[in-house]
Amino acid sequence: MIPYFVLDQIVLGPVKIYTWGLFVGLGFSAGYLLFYYLAKKESLAPAKIAGPALAIFAGALLGAKVLAVAQLPGGLFKNINLIFSQHSGAMFLGGLIGAILFGWGYVRIIMKGDKIPPNPPFLKGGAGGVNFWHIADLLVLPICLGIGIGRIGCILINDHQGALTNLPWGILWPDGTLRHPVGIYESLVGFGLLATFWWARKRIFYSSSEPRSGGGVEKSNDKVLDSALLRSNNKSGQLFLLFLLSYSAIRFFLEIFIMKDEYDIIIIGAGPAGLSCAIELSKKSAMTVLLLEKKSEIGPKICAGGLTLKIKDLGLSLEIADQLFSSIQVYAADKMIMNIINDASPFIGTIDRGRLGQFLLGQVSDKVTVVKGCAASQIGKDFIVAGGKKIKYKYLVGADGSASLVRSFLGLKNRKFLISVLYSIPKEYKNLELYFDAQLFGSGYGLVFPHLGHTFVGCCQDARFPRKIELLESLKQWLERRKINVDGIKPESWIINFDYRGFDFGNIFLVGDAGGFASGFTGEGIYFGLVSGREVARKIIDPKYNCEEILEILRIKHYHEITLNLTSFLVRMTGPFSNFLYKFLLSFGKNKWVSRKLIKYYIM
């Protein structure tokens, strides 16, 4: 197998050379030198036909890029800045149209009155003996050479993701899949056509004993092939047309080895919600599914990583967690008020998001196409654009987190969200702890969540009711009081969207944080993401499915938001006395009956 690699630029001091552009330039230069050689060898004045040849080359390059960009959402004018981008692609049909228009225009307009007659390319040469088709025939070999060299640039940036294969020369992509090396195939096609048409040009199309069609040189040296010495007038341009037919047929065949550009279902985002949706679809549906993840690896994310016993409803066990806890220590203004204990067994755990992602990914069958390191850049009503490629869908699932592109496409702004800040410290604490301090966090809280080998310490706050002090400054004050050293450790911050405004929008669905399914009070999102992802998959499979489990998590969310809003109101009303209120309310948790109810309503 071929290892995956990307060499998108060569850096020489302050100079950056982009490899795709470099090899396109090398292909163009090599093609032009070959054209010059062929024209000179065939007794044609290279300087005389260099103009139309360059026009054809330029038209082909520009036309291929323009048509590719015109296919993007918004059309050509909205994306005109992408014409010279290596990621905007190129279309053969556009190159063909551009080559003909530029070549004909040059001969018709620029060379008007010259010895080469200003005929359209569809007419044979006159007194000057050379027309567009003569030049087009001469360009076949240079074009093939240019394709072969130019596609090396595509190989180096790996911008053509092939279909899955088990052949030994497949490329091993970062997602662990073996895929056809489409860039290599296309480069070999260019060099193969070069060899084929070099042979065909000498053996089939040209003769050394027939007169030139239309004047000029009356007799050619036997050792010199003259592009005007064709077996008949009617054969002028047939080499070029044969090339067009051959290359078009080969390109059509190569589509078999290229990743599909149409799927029944596209899932954007491979977090817990997206993976849960993919798992259910892979088990119970024959529809084609594409799972896109913008990161190069599925799973890793800065997250407190809390799991509760609720995951048993999904057929999972809390044993998948890295750390298990039978209690939560709850503090008010640095004083421990209660210890929520479940006498029976552990009821909460923490798990590394990378490990959780890999665990869930292992349950996704091979029927789902998983693509990593590829971000969706645009959304349409029946397509997305990812990696510069337009991909159609019947159903789209937005599992792309709180800053969801799919949610934005639907016109839904995040009005309710939590702001979370975490430090990962290289120390493993023993207890899971929550800290309520209204002067620092308002109706939010500080947290200590132990993991294997490290601990997340941080805070969470309702963004609708910011404090006078910046959240990061509040966190630093709390950490100093707790004597937790975070020197040299970079904090990570993100938002948790709990602004649910629906999940079913026709053929587009929102799950997880993209749909606002997280708890506004606890910030818990993993369980709600897993449930919403699975339920949406069932809804796609059976449009009549009523999504009862989503209704249940919405009920839980409702209770949590009532608690959040009530807490926020009381904190604002009591002002400087709010911490006394916290101590008073939390003291009821010392009662075992109250403790069990808290576990039931907010954790289990």
CSV table of C-alpha atoms in Angstrom, one decimal, residues 231-501:
chain,number,residue,atom,x,y,z
A,231,ARG,CA,-3.9,11.5,-46.4
A,232,SER,CA,-6.7,13.7,-47.4
A,233,ASN,CA,-8.0,17.2,-46.7
A,234,ASN,CA,-10.7,15.7,-44.5
A,235,LYS,CA,-8.2,14.3,-42.0
A,236,SER,CA,-7.1,17.7,-40.8
A,237,GLY,CA,-8.1,17.9,-37.1
A,238,GLN,CA,-9.0,14.2,-36.7
A,239,LEU,CA,-6.1,13.5,-34.4
A,240,PHE,CA,-7.4,16.3,-32.1
A,241,LEU,CA,-10.9,15.0,-32.2
A,242,LEU,CA,-9.8,11.4,-31.5
A,243,PHE,CA,-7.9,12.7,-28.5
A,244,LEU,CA,-11.0,14.4,-27.2
A,245,LEU,CA,-13.1,11.3,-27.6
A,246,SER,CA,-10.4,9.1,-26.0
A,247,TYR,CA,-9.7,11.3,-23.1
A,248,SER,CA,-13.5,11.9,-22.4
A,249,ALA,CA,-14.1,8.1,-22.4
A,250,ILE,CA,-11.1,7.5,-20.1
A,251,ARG,CA,-12.3,10.3,-17.7
A,252,PHE,CA,-15.8,8.7,-17.7
A,253,PHE,CA,-14.2,5.3,-16.8
A,254,LEU,CA,-12.1,6.9,-14.0
A,255,GLU,CA,-15.2,8.1,-12.3
A,256,ILE,CA,-15.6,4.5,-11.0
A,257,PHE,CA,-12.5,5.0,-8.9
A,258,ILE,CA,-13.3,8.5,-7.5
A,259,MET,CA,-15.3,9.0,-4.3
A,260,LYS,CA,-18.9,9.5,-5.1
A,261,ASP,CA,-20.4,13.0,-5.4
A,262,GLU,CA,-23.9,12.0,-4.4
A,263,TYR,CA,-25.2,10.2,-1.2
A,264,ASP,CA,-28.6,9.5,0.2
A,265,ILE,CA,-27.5,10.9,3.6
A,266,ILE,CA,-24.6,13.2,4.5
A,267,ILE,CA,-23.7,13.6,8.2
A,268,ILE,CA,-21.5,16.6,9.0
A,269,GLY,CA,-19.6,16.1,12.2
A,270,ALA,CA,-18.3,12.9,13.7
A,271,GLY,CA,-18.9,13.7,17.4
A,272,PRO,CA,-21.1,11.5,19.6
A,273,ALA,CA,-24.3,12.7,17.8
A,274,GLY,CA,-23.0,12.2,14.3
A,275,LEU,CA,-21.5,8.8,15.1
A,276,SER,CA,-24.6,7.6,16.9
A,277,CYS,CA,-26.6,8.6,13.7
A,278,ALA,CA,-24.1,6.7,11.5
A,279,ILE,CA,-24.2,3.6,13.7
A,280,GLU,CA,-28.0,3.4,13.5
A,281,LEU,CA,-28.1,4.0,9.8
A,282,SER,CA,-25.4,1.4,9.1
A,283,LYS,CA,-27.3,-1.2,11.1
A,284,LYS,CA,-30.8,-0.6,9.8
A,285,SER,CA,-30.6,1.0,6.4
A,286,ALA,CA,-29.3,0.3,3.0
A,287,MET,CA,-29.0,4.0,2.1
A,288,THR,CA,-25.6,5.4,1.1
A,289,VAL,CA,-24.1,7.5,4.0
A,290,LEU,CA,-21.2,9.9,4.0
A,291,LEU,CA,-19.8,10.9,7.4
A,292,LEU,CA,-17.6,14.1,7.2
A,293,GLU,CA,-15.3,15.2,10.0
A,294,LYS,CA,-13.3,18.4,9.6
A,295,LYS,CA,-10.5,17.2,12.0
A,296,SER,CA,-7.9,14.7,10.9
A,297,GLU,CA,-8.8,12.4,13.8
A,298,ILE,CA,-12.2,11.5,15.2
A,299,GLY,CA,-12.9,12.0,18.8
A,300,PRO,CA,-10.3,14.3,20.5
A,301,LYS,CA,-11.8,17.4,22.0
A,302,ILE,CA,-11.4,19.4,25.2
A,303,CYS,CA,-14.4,18.4,27.2
A,304,ALA,CA,-15.2,17.6,30.8
A,305,GLY,CA,-16.4,14.2,29.4
A,306,GLY,CA,-19.1,13.4,31.9
A,307,LEU,CA,-21.1,10.2,31.5
A,308,THR,CA,-24.1,9.2,33.6
A,309,LEU,CA,-26.2,6.1,34.1
A,310,LYS,CA,-28.6,7.4,31.4
A,311,ILE,CA,-26.4,5.8,28.8
A,312,LYS,CA,-27.7,2.4,29.8
A,313,ASP,CA,-30.9,3.5,27.8
A,314,LEU,CA,-28.7,3.4,24.7
A,315,GLY,CA,-27.4,-0.2,25.4
A,316,LEU,CA,-24.2,1.1,26.8
A,317,SER,CA,-22.6,0.6,30.1
A,318,LEU,CA,-21.0,3.1,32.4
A,319,GLU,CA,-18.0,0.8,32.5
A,320,ILE,CA,-16.8,2.4,29.2
A,321,ALA,CA,-15.8,5.4,31.3
A,322,ASP,CA,-12.2,5.9,32.4
A,323,GLN,CA,-13.0,6.9,35.9
A,324,LEU,CA,-16.2,6.0,38.0
A,325,PHE,CA,-17.6,7.9,40.9
A,326,SER,CA,-20.2,7.1,43.6
A,327,SER,CA,-20.4,10.7,44.9
A,328,ILE,CA,-20.1,14.4,43.9
A,329,GLN,CA,-18.8,16.9,46.3
A,330,VAL,CA,-20.7,20.1,46.1
A,331,TYR,CA,-19.3,23.4,47.4
A,332,ALA,CA,-20.7,26.9,48.0
A,333,ALA,CA,-18.1,29.6,48.1
A,334,ASP,CA,-15.3,27.1,48.8
A,335,LYS,CA,-17.2,25.4,51.7
A,336,MET,CA,-18.4,21.8,51.1
A,337,ILE,CA,-22.1,21.8,51.7
A,338,MET,CA,-23.1,18.3,50.6
A,339,ASN,CA,-21.8,15.1,49.2
A,340,ILE,CA,-24.3,13.6,46.7
A,341,ILE,CA,-23.9,9.9,47.2
A,342,ASN,CA,-25.4,6.9,45.5
A,343,ASP,CA,-25.1,4.0,47.9
A,344,ALA,CA,-25.7,1.3,45.4
A,345,SER,CA,-23.0,1.8,42.8
A,346,PRO,CA,-21.1,4.5,40.7
A,347,PHE,CA,-23.6,6.7,39.0
A,348,ILE,CA,-21.3,9.1,37.1
A,349,GLY,CA,-18.0,8.7,35.2
A,350,THR,CA,-15.6,10.6,33.0
A,351,ILE,CA,-14.2,9.5,29.6
A,352,ASP,CA,-11.6,10.9,27.2
A,353,ARG,CA,-13.5,12.2,24.2
A,354,GLY,CA,-10.8,10.7,21.9
A,355,ARG,CA,-11.4,7.2,23.3
A,356,LEU,CA,-15.2,7.7,23.2
A,357,GLY,CA,-15.0,8.7,19.6
A,358,GLN,CA,-12.9,5.7,18.6
A,359,PHE,CA,-15.2,3.4,20.6
A,360,LEU,CA,-18.2,4.7,18.7
A,361,LEU,CA,-16.4,4.7,15.3
A,362,GLY,CA,-15.7,1.0,15.8
A,363,GLN,CA,-19.4,0.4,15.7
A,364,VAL,CA,-19.9,2.1,12.3
A,365,SER,CA,-20.0,-0.5,9.6
A,366,ASP,CA,-18.0,-0.3,6.3
A,367,LYS,CA,-21.3,0.7,4.5
A,368,VAL,CA,-20.7,4.2,5.8
A,369,THR,CA,-18.1,6.3,4.0
A,370,VAL,CA,-16.1,8.1,6.6
A,371,VAL,CA,-13.9,11.0,5.5
A,372,LYS,CA,-11.7,12.9,7.9
A,373,GLY,CA,-9.8,16.1,7.5
A,374,CYS,CA,-12.5,17.5,5.2
A,375,ALA,CA,-14.6,20.4,6.3
A,376,ALA,CA,-17.9,21.5,4.7
A,377,SER,CA,-17.6,25.0,3.4
A,378,GLN,CA,-21.0,25.7,2.0
A,379,ILE,CA,-24.5,24.2,2.4
A,380,GLY,CA,-27.3,24.1,-0.2
A,381,LYS,CA,-30.8,22.7,-0.1
A,382,ASP,CA,-29.7,19.5,-1.8
A,383,PHE,CA,-25.9,19.7,-1.8
A,384,ILE,CA,-22.8,20.6,0.2
A,385,VAL,CA,-19.4,21.8,-0.8
A,386,ALA,CA,-16.5,20.0,1.0
A,387,GLY,CA,-12.9,20.0,-0.1
A,388,GLY,CA,-13.8,22.1,-3.1
A,389,LYS,CA,-16.2,19.4,-4.3
A,390,LYS,CA,-19.9,19.6,-4.7
A,391,ILE,CA,-21.7,16.6,-3.1
A,392,LYS,CA,-25.4,16.0,-3.4
A,393,TYR,CA,-27.7,14.6,-0.7
A,394,LYS,CA,-31.2,13.5,-0.1
A,395,TYR,CA,-31.0,14.0,3.7
A,396,LEU,CA,-28.5,16.2,5.6
A,397,VAL,CA,-27.8,15.7,9.3
A,398,GLY,CA,-26.0,18.6,11.0
A,399,ALA,CA,-23.9,17.2,13.9
A,400,ASP,CA,-21.3,19.9,13.6
A,401,GLY,CA,-21.5,21.3,17.1
A,402,SER,CA,-22.5,24.6,18.7
A,403,ALA,CA,-21.0,26.6,15.8
A,404,SER,CA,-23.0,24.6,13.3
A,405,LEU,CA,-22.8,25.5,9.6
A,406,VAL,CA,-26.0,23.6,9.0
A,407,ARG,CA,-27.8,25.5,11.8
A,408,SER,CA,-26.6,28.7,10.3
A,409,PHE,CA,-27.8,27.7,6.8
A,410,LEU,CA,-31.3,27.2,8.4
A,411,GLY,CA,-31.2,30.7,9.7
A,412,LEU,CA,-31.1,29.7,13.4
A,413,LYS,CA,-28.9,31.8,15.7
A,414,ASN,CA,-27.7,30.7,19.1
A,415,ARG,CA,-29.6,32.8,21.6
A,416,LYS,CA,-29.0,30.5,24.6
A,417,PHE,CA,-25.6,29.0,25.3
A,418,LEU,CA,-23.1,28.4,28.1
A,419,ILE,CA,-19.5,29.6,28.0
A,420,SER,CA,-17.1,27.0,29.3
A,421,VAL,CA,-13.4,27.3,30.1
A,422,LEU,CA,-11.1,24.4,31.0
A,423,TYR,CA,-7.5,23.7,31.9
A,424,SER,CA,-6.1,20.2,31.7
A,425,ILE,CA,-3.6,19.8,34.6
A,426,PRO,CA,-1.2,16.9,34.9
A,427,LYS,CA,-2.5,15.7,38.2
A,428,GLU,CA,-5.2,13.1,38.9
A,429,TYR,CA,-7.6,14.3,41.6
A,430,LYS,CA,-9.6,11.7,43.6
A,431,ASN,CA,-13.0,13.4,43.8
A,432,LEU,CA,-15.5,14.9,41.3
A,433,GLU,CA,-16.3,18.4,42.6
A,434,LEU,CA,-18.7,21.2,41.7
A,435,TYR,CA,-18.3,24.8,43.1
A,436,PHE,CA,-21.1,27.3,43.2
A,437,ASP,CA,-19.9,30.9,43.7
A,438,ALA,CA,-22.3,33.6,42.5
A,439,GLN,CA,-19.7,36.3,42.8
A,440,LEU,CA,-17.4,34.6,40.4
A,441,PHE,CA,-19.7,32.4,38.2
A,442,GLY,CA,-23.2,33.8,38.6
A,443,SER,CA,-25.6,31.0,38.1
A,444,GLY,CA,-22.8,28.8,36.7
A,445,TYR,CA,-20.2,26.8,38.5
A,446,GLY,CA,-16.6,25.7,38.8
A,447,LEU,CA,-15.7,22.1,38.3
A,448,VAL,CA,-13.0,19.5,39.0
A,449,PHE,CA,-13.4,16.4,36.7
A,450,PRO,CA,-10.7,13.8,37.2
A,451,HIS,CA,-9.6,11.7,34.2
A,452,LEU,CA,-6.9,9.0,33.8
A,453,GLY,CA,-3.5,10.8,34.2
A,454,HIS,CA,-4.9,14.3,34.4
A,455,THR,CA,-7.8,16.5,35.6
A,456,PHE,CA,-10.0,19.1,34.0
A,457,VAL,CA,-10.5,22.2,36.1
A,458,GLY,CA,-12.7,25.0,34.8
A,459,CYS,CA,-16.0,26.7,34.9
A,460,CYS,CA,-19.3,27.1,33.0
A,461,GLN,CA,-21.5,30.2,32.9
A,462,ASP,CA,-24.8,31.2,31.2
A,463,ALA,CA,-23.8,33.7,28.5
A,464,ARG,CA,-27.1,35.6,28.9
A,465,PHE,CA,-26.1,36.8,32.3
A,466,PRO,CA,-22.4,37.7,32.2
A,467,ARG,CA,-20.6,38.9,35.3
A,468,LYS,CA,-18.9,42.2,35.7
A,469,ILE,CA,-15.6,40.3,35.9
A,470,GLU,CA,-14.4,38.5,32.8
A,471,LEU,CA,-15.0,34.7,33.1
A,472,LEU,CA,-11.4,33.8,32.6
A,473,GLU,CA,-10.4,36.3,35.4
A,474,SER,CA,-13.0,34.8,37.7
A,475,LEU,CA,-11.7,31.3,37.0
A,476,LYS,CA,-8.1,32.4,37.8
A,477,GLN,CA,-9.3,33.9,41.1
A,478,TRP,CA,-11.0,30.7,42.0
A,479,LEU,CA,-8.0,28.6,41.0
A,480,GLU,CA,-5.7,30.8,43.2
A,481,ARG,CA,-8.1,30.3,46.2
A,482,ARG,CA,-8.0,26.5,45.5
A,483,LYS,CA,-4.2,26.6,45.2
A,484,ILE,CA,-4.4,25.0,41.8
A,485,ASN,CA,-1.4,25.9,39.7
A,486,VAL,CA,-2.1,26.3,35.9
A,487,ASP,CA,1.1,28.2,35.0
A,488,GLY,CA,2.2,27.4,31.5
A,489,ILE,CA,-1.1,25.6,30.7
A,490,LYS,CA,-3.2,27.1,27.9
A,491,PRO,CA,-7.0,27.4,28.7
A,492,GLU,CA,-9.5,26.1,26.2
A,493,SER,CA,-12.8,27.8,25.7
A,494,TRP,CA,-15.9,26.9,23.8
A,495,ILE,CA,-19.7,27.4,23.9
A,496,ILE,CA,-22.4,24.8,24.7
A,497,ASN,CA,-25.6,25.5,22.7
A,498,PHE,CA,-28.8,24.7,24.6
A,499,ASP,CA,-31.1,26.8,22.3
A,500,TYR,CA,-33.4,24.0,21.0
A,501,ARG,CA,-35.7,25.2,18.2
